[in-house]
CSV table of C-alpha atoms and ligand atoms in Angstrom, one decimal:
chain,number,residue,atom,x,y,z
V,96,UNK,CA,0.0,0.0,0.0
V,97,UNK,CA,3.0,2.3,0.3
V,98,UNK,CA,4.0,4.4,-2.6
V,99,UNK,CA,7.3,3.8,-4.3
V,100,UNK,CA,9.7,6.6,-3.3
V,101,UNK,CA,10.4,8.6,-6.4
V,102,UNK,CA,14.0,9.8,-6.8
V,103,UNK,CA,14.6,13.5,-7.1
V,104,UNK,CA,18.0,12.9,-8.6
V,105,UNK,CA,16.6,13.1,-12.2
V,106,UNK,CA,16.3,15.7,-15.0
V,107,UNK,CA,13.1,17.7,-14.2
V,108,UNK,CA,13.8,17.9,-10.4
V,109,UNK,CA,16.1,20.2,-8.5
V,110,UNK,CA,19.4,18.4,-7.9
V,111,UNK,CA,22.0,21.1,-7.3
V,112,UNK,CA,24.6,20.1,-4.8
V,113,UNK,CA,25.5,22.7,-2.2
V,114,UNK,CA,29.0,24.2,-2.1
V,115,UNK,CA,30.6,27.2,-0.3
V,116,UNK,CA,30.1,29.5,-3.3
V,117,UNK,CA,26.4,28.7,-3.5
V,118,UNK,CA,25.9,29.1,0.3
V,119,UNK,CA,27.4,32.6,0.0
V,120,UNK,CA,25.0,33.3,-2.9
V,121,UNK,CA,22.0,32.1,-0.9
V,122,UNK,CA,23.0,34.3,2.0
V,123,UNK,CA,23.2,37.3,-0.3
V,124,UNK,CA,19.8,36.5,-1.8
V,125,UNK,CA,18.2,36.2,1.7
V,126,UNK,CA,19.3,39.7,2.5
V,127,UNK,CA,17.1,40.9,-0.4
V,128,UNK,CA,14.2,38.8,0.8
V,129,UNK,CA,14.7,36.4,-2.1
V,130,UNK,CA,15.8,32.8,-2.5
V,131,UNK,CA,16.9,30.3,-5.1
V,132,UNK,CA,14.0,28.2,-6.2
V,133,UNK,CA,16.1,25.0,-6.6
V,134,UNK,CA,16.7,25.0,-2.8
V,135,UNK,CA,13.0,24.5,-2.1
V,136,UNK,CA,11.5,23.3,-5.4
V,137,UNK,CA,11.3,19.6,-4.5
V,138,UNK,CA,9.5,20.3,-1.2
V,139,UNK,CA,7.1,22.9,-2.5
V,140,UNK,CA,6.3,20.6,-5.5
V,141,UNK,CA,5.7,17.2,-3.9
V,142,UNK,CA,5.0,14.4,-6.3
V,143,UNK,CA,1.6,13.9,-4.8
V,144,UNK,CA,-0.5,15.4,-1.9
V,145,UNK,CA,1.3,15.3,1.4
V,146,UNK,CA,-1.5,15.4,4.1
V,147,UNK,CA,-0.7,17.6,7.0
V,148,UNK,CA,-3.2,15.9,9.4
V,149,UNK,CA,-3.2,12.7,11.3
V,150,UNK,CA,-6.2,10.3,11.1
V,151,UNK,CA,-8.0,10.6,14.5
V,152,UNK,CA,-10.9,8.9,16.2
V,153,UNK,CA,-12.9,10.9,18.8
V,154,UNK,CA,-15.0,8.5,20.9
V,155,UNK,CA,-18.3,9.7,22.1
V,156,UNK,CA,-17.9,7.5,25.2
V,157,UNK,CA,-14.9,9.6,26.2
V,158,UNK,CA,-16.1,13.0,24.9
V,159,UNK,CA,-19.7,13.2,25.9
V,160,UNK,CA,-19.1,13.7,29.7
V,161,UNK,CA,-16.4,16.3,29.0
V,162,UNK,CA,-18.8,18.2,26.7
V,163,UNK,CA,-21.6,18.1,29.4
V,164,UNK,CA,-19.1,19.5,31.9
V,165,UNK,CA,-19.0,22.7,30.0
V,166,UNK,CA,-22.7,23.3,30.8
V,167,UNK,CA,-21.9,24.3,34.3
V,168,UNK,CA,-18.6,26.0,33.5
V,169,UNK,CA,-19.6,28.6,30.9
V,170,UNK,CA,-22.8,30.4,29.7
V,171,UNK,CA,-23.5,30.8,25.9
V,172,UNK,CA,-23.8,34.5,26.6
V,173,UNK,CA,-20.1,34.6,27.6
V,174,UNK,CA,-18.7,31.8,25.4
V,175,UNK,CA,-20.5,33.0,22.2
V,176,UNK,CA,-20.8,29.3,21.4
V,177,UNK,CA,-20.4,26.5,24.0
V,178,UNK,CA,-18.3,24.2,21.9
V,179,UNK,CA,-15.6,21.7,22.6
V,180,UNK,CA,-13.6,21.6,19.5
V,181,UNK,CA,-11.8,18.6,17.9
V,182,UNK,CA,-8.1,19.3,17.5
V,183,UNK,CA,-6.0,17.3,15.2
V,184,UNK,CA,-2.6,16.8,16.9
V,185,UNK,CA,-0.9,17.9,13.7
V,186,UNK,CA,-3.1,20.9,13.0
V,187,UNK,CA,-2.9,22.8,16.4
V,188,UNK,CA,-1.7,26.1,14.9
V,189,UNK,CA,-4.9,26.4,12.7
V,190,UNK,CA,-7.4,24.9,15.2
V,191,UNK,CA,-8.4,22.3,12.6
V,192,UNK,CA,-9.9,18.9,13.1
V,193,UNK,CA,-8.6,17.8,9.7
V,194,UNK,CA,-7.0,19.6,6.8
V,195,UNK,CA,-8.7,23.0,6.6
V,196,UNK,CA,-11.9,21.9,8.4
V,197,UNK,CA,-12.9,22.9,11.9
V,198,UNK,CA,-15.2,20.7,13.9
V,199,UNK,CA,-16.6,20.7,17.4
V,200,UNK,CA,-19.4,19.5,19.6
V,201,UNK,CA,-21.8,22.2,20.8
V,202,UNK,CA,-24.0,21.7,23.9
V,203,UNK,CA,-27.0,23.8,25.1
V,204,UNK,CA,-29.6,23.3,27.7
V,205,UNK,CA,-33.4,24.0,27.7
V,206,UNK,CA,-34.2,27.8,27.6
V,207,UNK,CA,-30.7,28.8,26.5
V,208,UNK,CA,-30.0,31.0,23.4
V,209,UNK,CA,-26.8,31.6,21.6
V,210,UNK,CA,-27.0,35.0,19.9
V,211,UNK,CA,-27.0,35.8,16.2
V,212,UNK,CA,-23.8,36.4,14.3
V,213,UNK,CA,-22.5,35.9,10.8
V,214,UNK,CA,-19.1,35.1,9.2
V,215,UNK,CA,-17.6,34.5,5.8
V,216,UNK,CA,-16.9,30.9,6.8
V,217,UNK,CA,-19.7,28.4,6.1
V,218,UNK,CA,-21.0,26.1,8.8
V,219,UNK,CA,-23.1,22.9,9.2
V,220,UNK,CA,-24.4,20.8,12.0
V,221,UNK,CA,-25.2,17.2,12.5
V,222,UNK,CA,-27.5,16.7,15.5
V,223,UNK,CA,-26.4,14.1,18.0
V,224,UNK,CA,-28.9,14.1,20.8
V,225,UNK,CA,-31.6,16.1,22.7
V,226,UNK,CA,-35.0,17.6,21.9
V,227,UNK,CA,-36.4,21.1,21.3
V,228,UNK,CA,-33.2,22.5,19.6
V,229,UNK,CA,-33.6,25.0,16.8
V,230,UNK,CA,-31.5,27.1,14.6
V,231,UNK,CA,-32.5,30.4,12.9
V,232,UNK,CA,-30.7,31.1,9.6
V,233,UNK,CA,-31.4,34.5,8.0
V,234,UNK,CA,-34.8,34.5,9.7
V,235,UNK,CA,-35.7,30.9,8.8
V,236,UNK,CA,-36.3,29.0,12.1
V,237,UNK,CA,-35.8,25.3,11.8
V,238,UNK,CA,-36.5,22.7,14.5
V,239,UNK,CA,-33.8,20.1,14.8
V,240,UNK,CA,-34.0,16.4,15.5
V,241,UNK,CA,-31.4,13.7,16.0
V,242,UNK,CA,-29.3,12.9,13.0
V,243,UNK,CA,-30.6,15.9,11.0
V,244,UNK,CA,-28.1,17.7,8.8
V,245,UNK,CA,-28.4,21.5,8.8
V,246,UNK,CA,-26.5,24.2,6.9
V,247,UNK,CA,-25.5,27.7,7.7
V,248,UNK,CA,-24.2,29.1,4.5
V,249,UNK,CA,-21.5,31.8,4.5
V,250,UNK,CA,-22.6,35.3,5.3
V,251,UNK,CA,-26.0,34.2,6.8
V,252,UNK,CA,-27.1,35.4,10.3
V,253,UNK,CA,-27.5,32.4,12.5
V,254,UNK,CA,-28.3,31.6,16.1
V,255,UNK,CA,-29.4,28.6,18.1
V,256,UNK,CA,-31.5,27.8,21.1
V,257,UNK,CA,-33.4,25.1,23.0
V,258,UNK,CA,-37.1,25.4,23.8
V,259,UNK,CA,-37.9,25.8,27.5
V,260,UNK,CA,-39.6,22.3,27.4
V,261,UNK,CA,-36.8,20.7,25.4
V,262,UNK,CA,-33.8,18.6,26.6
V,263,UNK,CA,-30.1,19.3,26.8
V,264,UNK,CA,-29.0,19.0,23.2
V,265,UNK,CA,-25.7,18.3,21.4
V,266,UNK,CA,-24.6,18.6,17.9
V,267,UNK,CA,-21.5,18.4,15.8
V,268,UNK,CA,-20.5,21.7,14.1
V,269,UNK,CA,-18.4,21.7,11.0
V,270,UNK,CA,-16.9,24.9,9.6
V,271,UNK,CA,-14.4,25.8,6.9
V,272,UNK,CA,-12.9,28.4,9.3
V,273,UNK,CA,-9.3,27.2,8.8
V,274,UNK,CA,-9.7,27.4,5.0
V,275,UNK,CA,-11.3,30.8,5.1
V,276,UNK,CA,-8.5,32.0,7.4
V,277,UNK,CA,-5.8,30.4,5.2
V,278,UNK,CA,-7.3,32.3,2.3
V,279,UNK,CA,-7.3,35.5,4.5
V,280,UNK,CA,-11.0,36.0,3.6
V,281,UNK,CA,-12.9,35.8,6.9
V,282,UNK,CA,-15.2,38.5,8.3
V,283,UNK,CA,-17.3,38.3,11.5
V,284,UNK,CA,-20.2,40.3,12.7
V,285,UNK,CA,-22.5,40.3,15.7
V,286,UNK,CA,-26.2,40.9,15.0
V,287,UNK,CA,-27.1,44.5,15.8
V,288,UNK,CA,-30.1,43.4,17.9
V,289,UNK,CA,-28.2,40.4,19.4
V,290,UNK,CA,-31.0,38.0,18.3
V,291,UNK,CA,-33.0,37.9,15.0
V,292,UNK,CA,-36.6,38.7,14.9
V,293,UNK,CA,-38.6,37.0,12.2
V,294,UNK,CA,-42.1,36.8,10.8
V,295,UNK,CA,-41.4,33.8,8.6
V,296,UNK,CA,-43.3,30.6,9.6
V,297,UNK,CA,-41.3,28.0,11.5
V,298,UNK,CA,-39.7,25.3,9.3
V,299,UNK,CA,-40.5,27.3,6.1
V,300,UNK,CA,-37.3,26.2,4.5
V,301,UNK,CA,-37.8,22.4,4.7
V,302,UNK,CA,-41.6,22.8,4.2
V,303,UNK,CA,-41.0,24.7,1.0
V,304,UNK,CA,-38.0,22.9,-0.5
V,305,UNK,CA,-38.0,19.5,1.2
V,306,UNK,CA,-40.6,17.8,-1.1
V,307,UNK,CA,-39.5,14.7,-3.0
V,308,UNK,CA,-38.2,16.1,-6.3
V,309,UNK,CA,-40.5,19.1,-6.1
V,310,UNK,CA,-39.9,22.8,-6.3
V,311,UNK,CA,-42.5,25.6,-5.9
V,312,UNK,CA,-43.5,26.9,-9.3
V,313,UNK,CA,-43.1,30.4,-8.0
V,314,UNK,CA,-39.6,29.7,-6.8
V,315,UNK,CA,-37.2,32.7,-7.2
V,316,UNK,CA,-34.3,31.4,-5.2
V,317,UNK,CA,-31.1,33.0,-6.6
V,318,UNK,CA,-28.6,32.6,-3.8
V,319,UNK,CA,-25.4,30.5,-4.4
V,320,UNK,CA,-26.4,28.0,-1.7
V,321,UNK,CA,-29.3,25.7,-1.0
V,322,UNK,CA,-32.7,27.1,0.1
V,323,UNK,CA,-33.2,23.8,1.8
V,324,UNK,CA,-31.3,24.2,5.0
V,325,UNK,CA,-32.4,21.1,6.9
V,326,UNK,CA,-32.1,17.5,5.7
V,327,UNK,CA,-33.9,15.3,8.1
V,328,UNK,CA,-32.7,11.9,9.0
V,329,UNK,CA,-35.8,9.8,8.3
V,330,UNK,CA,-36.1,10.6,4.6
V,331,UNK,CA,-32.3,10.4,4.2
V,332,UNK,CA,-32.2,6.9,5.6
V,333,UNK,CA,-35.3,5.9,3.6
V,334,UNK,CA,-33.6,7.2,0.4
V,335,UNK,CA,-30.5,5.0,1.2
V,336,UNK,CA,-32.6,2.0,1.9
V,337,UNK,CA,-34.5,2.5,-1.4
V,338,UNK,CA,-31.3,3.1,-3.4
V,339,UNK,CA,-29.8,-0.1,-1.8
V,340,UNK,CA,-32.6,-2.1,-3.4
V,341,UNK,CA,-31.4,-1.2,-6.9
V,342,UNK,CA,-27.7,-0.7,-6.7
V,343,UNK,CA,-24.6,-2.7,-5.7
V,344,UNK,CA,-23.2,0.7,-4.5
V,345,UNK,CA,-19.6,1.9,-4.8
V,346,UNK,CA,-16.9,-0.6,-4.2
V,347,UNK,CA,-15.2,2.1,-2.1
V,348,UNK,CA,-18.1,3.7,-0.3
V,349,UNK,CA,-21.0,1.3,-0.3
V,350,UNK,CA,-24.4,2.9,-0.8
V,351,UNK,CA,-23.6,6.5,-0.7
V,352,UNK,CA,-25.6,9.6,-1.5
V,353,UNK,CA,-24.7,13.3,-1.2
V,354,UNK,CA,-26.9,16.0,0.2
V,355,UNK,CA,-27.8,18.5,-2.6
V,356,UNK,CA,-29.2,21.9,-3.3
V,357,UNK,CA,-32.6,21.0,-4.8
V,358,UNK,CA,-32.6,23.9,-7.1
V,359,UNK,CA,-29.3,23.0,-8.8
V,360,UNK,CA,-28.4,19.4,-7.9
V,361,UNK,CA,-25.1,20.8,-6.7
V,362,UNK,CA,-23.7,20.9,-3.2
V,363,UNK,CA,-25.7,22.7,-0.5
V,364,UNK,CA,-22.9,25.2,0.1
V,365,UNK,CA,-20.1,26.6,-2.0
V,366,UNK,CA,-17.1,25.2,-0.1
V,367,UNK,CA,-18.3,22.1,1.9
V,368,UNK,CA,-20.2,19.1,0.9
V,369,UNK,CA,-21.8,16.3,2.9
V,370,UNK,CA,-22.9,12.7,2.3
V,371,UNK,CA,-24.5,9.8,4.1
V,372,UNK,CA,-23.4,6.3,3.3
V,373,UNK,CA,-24.9,3.0,4.2
V,374,UNK,CA,-22.8,-0.1,4.7
V,375,UNK,CA,-24.8,-3.3,4.4
V,376,UNK,CA,-24.5,-6.0,7.0
V,377,UNK,CA,-20.8,-7.3,7.0
V,378,UNK,CA,-20.0,-5.0,4.0
V,379,UNK,CA,-16.3,-4.3,3.8
V,380,UNK,CA,-15.4,-1.7,1.2
V,381,UNK,CA,-12.2,-1.6,-0.9
V,382,UNK,CA,-9.6,1.1,-0.2
V,383,UNK,CA,-9.3,4.2,-2.2
V,384,UNK,CA,-7.9,7.7,-1.6
V,385,UNK,CA,-8.7,11.1,-3.0
V,386,UNK,CA,-7.9,14.7,-2.5
V,387,UNK,CA,-10.0,16.6,0.0
V,388,UNK,CA,-10.5,16.1,3.8
V,389,UNK,CA,-13.5,14.4,5.3
V,390,UNK,CA,-14.8,14.3,8.8
V,391,UNK,CA,-17.2,11.4,9.6
V,392,UNK,CA,-19.8,10.9,12.3
V,393,UNK,CA,-21.2,7.4,12.8
V,394,UNK,CA,-25.0,7.9,12.5
V,395,UNK,CA,-25.9,4.3,13.0
V,396,UNK,CA,-24.3,0.9,13.8
V,397,UNK,CA,-20.7,-0.2,14.4
V,398,UNK,CA,-17.6,-1.2,12.6
V,399,UNK,CA,-14.2,0.0,11.8
V,400,UNK,CA,-12.3,2.0,9.2
V,401,UNK,CA,-8.7,1.4,8.1
V,402,UNK,CA,-7.0,4.7,7.3
V,403,UNK,CA,-3.5,4.5,5.9
V,404,UNK,CA,-3.0,1.1,7.5
V,405,UNK,CA,-4.4,2.0,10.9
V,406,UNK,CA,-7.6,0.5,12.2
V,407,UNK,CA,-10.1,2.7,14.0
V,408,UNK,CA,-13.1,0.9,15.6
V,409,UNK,CA,-16.2,3.0,15.8
V,410,UNK,CA,-19.8,3.0,17.0
V,411,UNK,CA,-22.7,5.4,17.0
V,412,UNK,CA,-21.8,9.1,17.6
V,413,UNK,CA,-18.1,8.5,17.3
V,414,UNK,CA,-16.3,11.0,15.0
V,415,UNK,CA,-13.2,10.3,12.9
V,416,UNK,CA,-11.4,12.0,10.1
V,417,UNK,CA,-9.8,10.9,6.9
V,418,UNK,CA,-7.0,13.3,5.8
V,419,UNK,CA,-6.5,14.1,2.1
V,420,UNK,CA,-5.0,11.4,0.0
V,421,UNK,CA,-5.0,8.7,2.7
V,422,UNK,CA,-6.2,5.3,1.8
V,423,UNK,CA,-9.4,4.4,3.6
V,424,UNK,CA,-11.8,1.5,3.7
V,425,UNK,CA,-14.8,0.9,5.9
V,426,UNK,CA,-16.2,-2.2,7.4
V,427,UNK,CA,-19.6,-2.9,9.0
V,428,UNK,CA,-18.9,-5.6,11.7
V,429,UNK,CA,-22.6,-6.4,12.2
V,430,UNK,CA,-23.9,-9.3,10.2
V,431,UNK,CA,-27.5,-8.3,11.0
V,432,UNK,CA,-27.7,-4.5,10.9
V,433,UNK,CA,-26.6,-1.8,8.5
V,434,UNK,CA,-24.3,0.9,9.5
V,435,UNK,CA,-24.5,4.6,8.4
V,436,UNK,CA,-21.7,7.1,8.2
V,437,UNK,CA,-22.4,10.8,7.9
V,438,UNK,CA,-19.5,12.9,6.5
V,439,UNK,CA,-18.8,16.4,5.6
V,440,UNK,CA,-15.8,17.4,3.5
V,441,UNK,CA,-14.2,20.1,1.4
V,442,UNK,CA,-14.8,18.3,-1.9
V,443,UNK,CA,-16.8,21.2,-3.5
V,444,UNK,CA,-13.7,23.4,-3.0
V,445,UNK,CA,-11.4,20.7,-4.5
V,446,UNK,CA,-13.7,20.2,-7.5
V,447,UNK,CA,-14.2,23.9,-8.2
V,448,UNK,CA,-10.5,24.5,-8.1
V,449,UNK,CA,-9.8,21.6,-10.4
V,450,UNK,CA,-7.9,19.7,-7.6
V,451,UNK,CA,-10.1,16.6,-7.3
V,452,UNK,CA,-8.1,13.4,-7.8
V,453,UNK,CA,-8.9,9.8,-6.8
V,454,UNK,CA,-7.2,6.4,-6.9
V,455,UNK,CA,-8.4,2.9,-6.0
V,456,UNK,CA,-6.1,0.3,-4.4
V,457,UNK,CA,-5.6,-2.8,-6.5
V,458,UNK,CA,-3.1,-4.8,-4.5
V,459,UNK,CA,-4.2,-7.2,-1.8
V,460,UNK,CA,-7.7,-7.5,-3.3
V,461,UNK,CA,-8.1,-3.8,-2.7
V,462,UNK,CA,-7.5,-3.9,1.0
V,463,UNK,CA,-4.7,-2.3,3.0
V,464,UNK,CA,-2.2,-4.1,5.1
V,465,UNK,CA,-3.1,-3.2,8.7
V,466,UNK,CA,-0.2,-2.0,10.8
V,467,UNK,CA,0.4,-3.8,14.0
V,468,UNK,CA,2.5,-2.4,16.9
T,608,1HN,C1,-19.9,29.2,15.1
T,608,1HN,O1,-20.4,30.3,14.6
T,608,1HN,C2,-20.7,28.2,15.6
T,608,1HN,O2,-22.7,29.3,15.0
T,608,1HN,C3,-20.1,27.0,16.1
T,608,1HN,O3,-22.8,27.6,16.2
T,608,1HN,C4,-18.8,26.8,16.1
T,608,1HN,C5,-16.6,27.6,15.6
T,608,1HN,C6,-15.7,28.6,15.2
T,608,1HN,C7,-16.2,29.8,14.7
T,608,1HN,C8,-17.6,30.0,14.6
T,608,1HN,C9,-22.2,28.4,15.6
T,608,1HN,C10,-17.9,27.8,15.6
T,608,1HN,C11,-18.5,29.0,15.1
């Protein structure tokens, strides 16, 4: 599964040998804020993507109690958002969970509200537990249930809360904050009234745009993101079960469907995409790798994934990441039940920039050799 190391000692790569005269030249160039390309060319032009992140598994059984602890330690009014973020050990300088993606777990209790703000970064949520949670996106209030996927496109006012008669709720946040910051393009604003006031009917977005293949004849949506902001779990799971009746699925991903903007068929937001995949009982996918980073949450079932030769055993509500260009394969260890993996990723960015690349593993029947210690 490893790649053959390619030699740089060939025509077409930088292969200048250092000597005293060149060292003196490099010193003089440095004084002018310049450098000789051949001293860095091979490292800034890797033969293939060199992922900066480590694959990581965050277990709900270890994380949940720590997230709940924050309830008594900080108020949303002071924290802005009460979030425990997932920190990739190799991405600490950019606060990323994987690649250029941020992720965290947000927790709120009944009656709490987190005020409205907006930023250039896009955000999404995948609901983990609770009842009575809602989010308001540009005046569209949406009630949230477990395993629903919700979007907060870039530049939209958004706030969250839990109904007085609801339950303490938790969800996973996903944002392209590290990407937006890397591109030096982020803006942030607090709503002038702290919270949004809205006359729009509750759930108007899913009630208008969530029909099966239907759009209102009067539709005039012209924003560059989806008018459907909530993708509920039940129809998502039903769609996967139906699709599974008529497809063998992907050898690499099983039965997988991506969430779409119903007005275009494209991704719900400009920079980040999301998908739900179903692994049939005992299904073990073949390994592949592609550009783009992905962060998964186990929506249902249990199994494991092998990421660059390392095995990660997961069950419901565990979160794990697959860094760019790392081999990955998934296995549902149950012989009776299906398993579902939610993921969000930066594939829309990769695709738009012309950077999407993919490779399947053909050795070892398409499976990786698992590293043992
Ligand atoms: C944010 O706006 C939310 O709106 C959650 O719930 C997490 C992490 C970094 C920056 C902004 C939210 C965030 C965030």
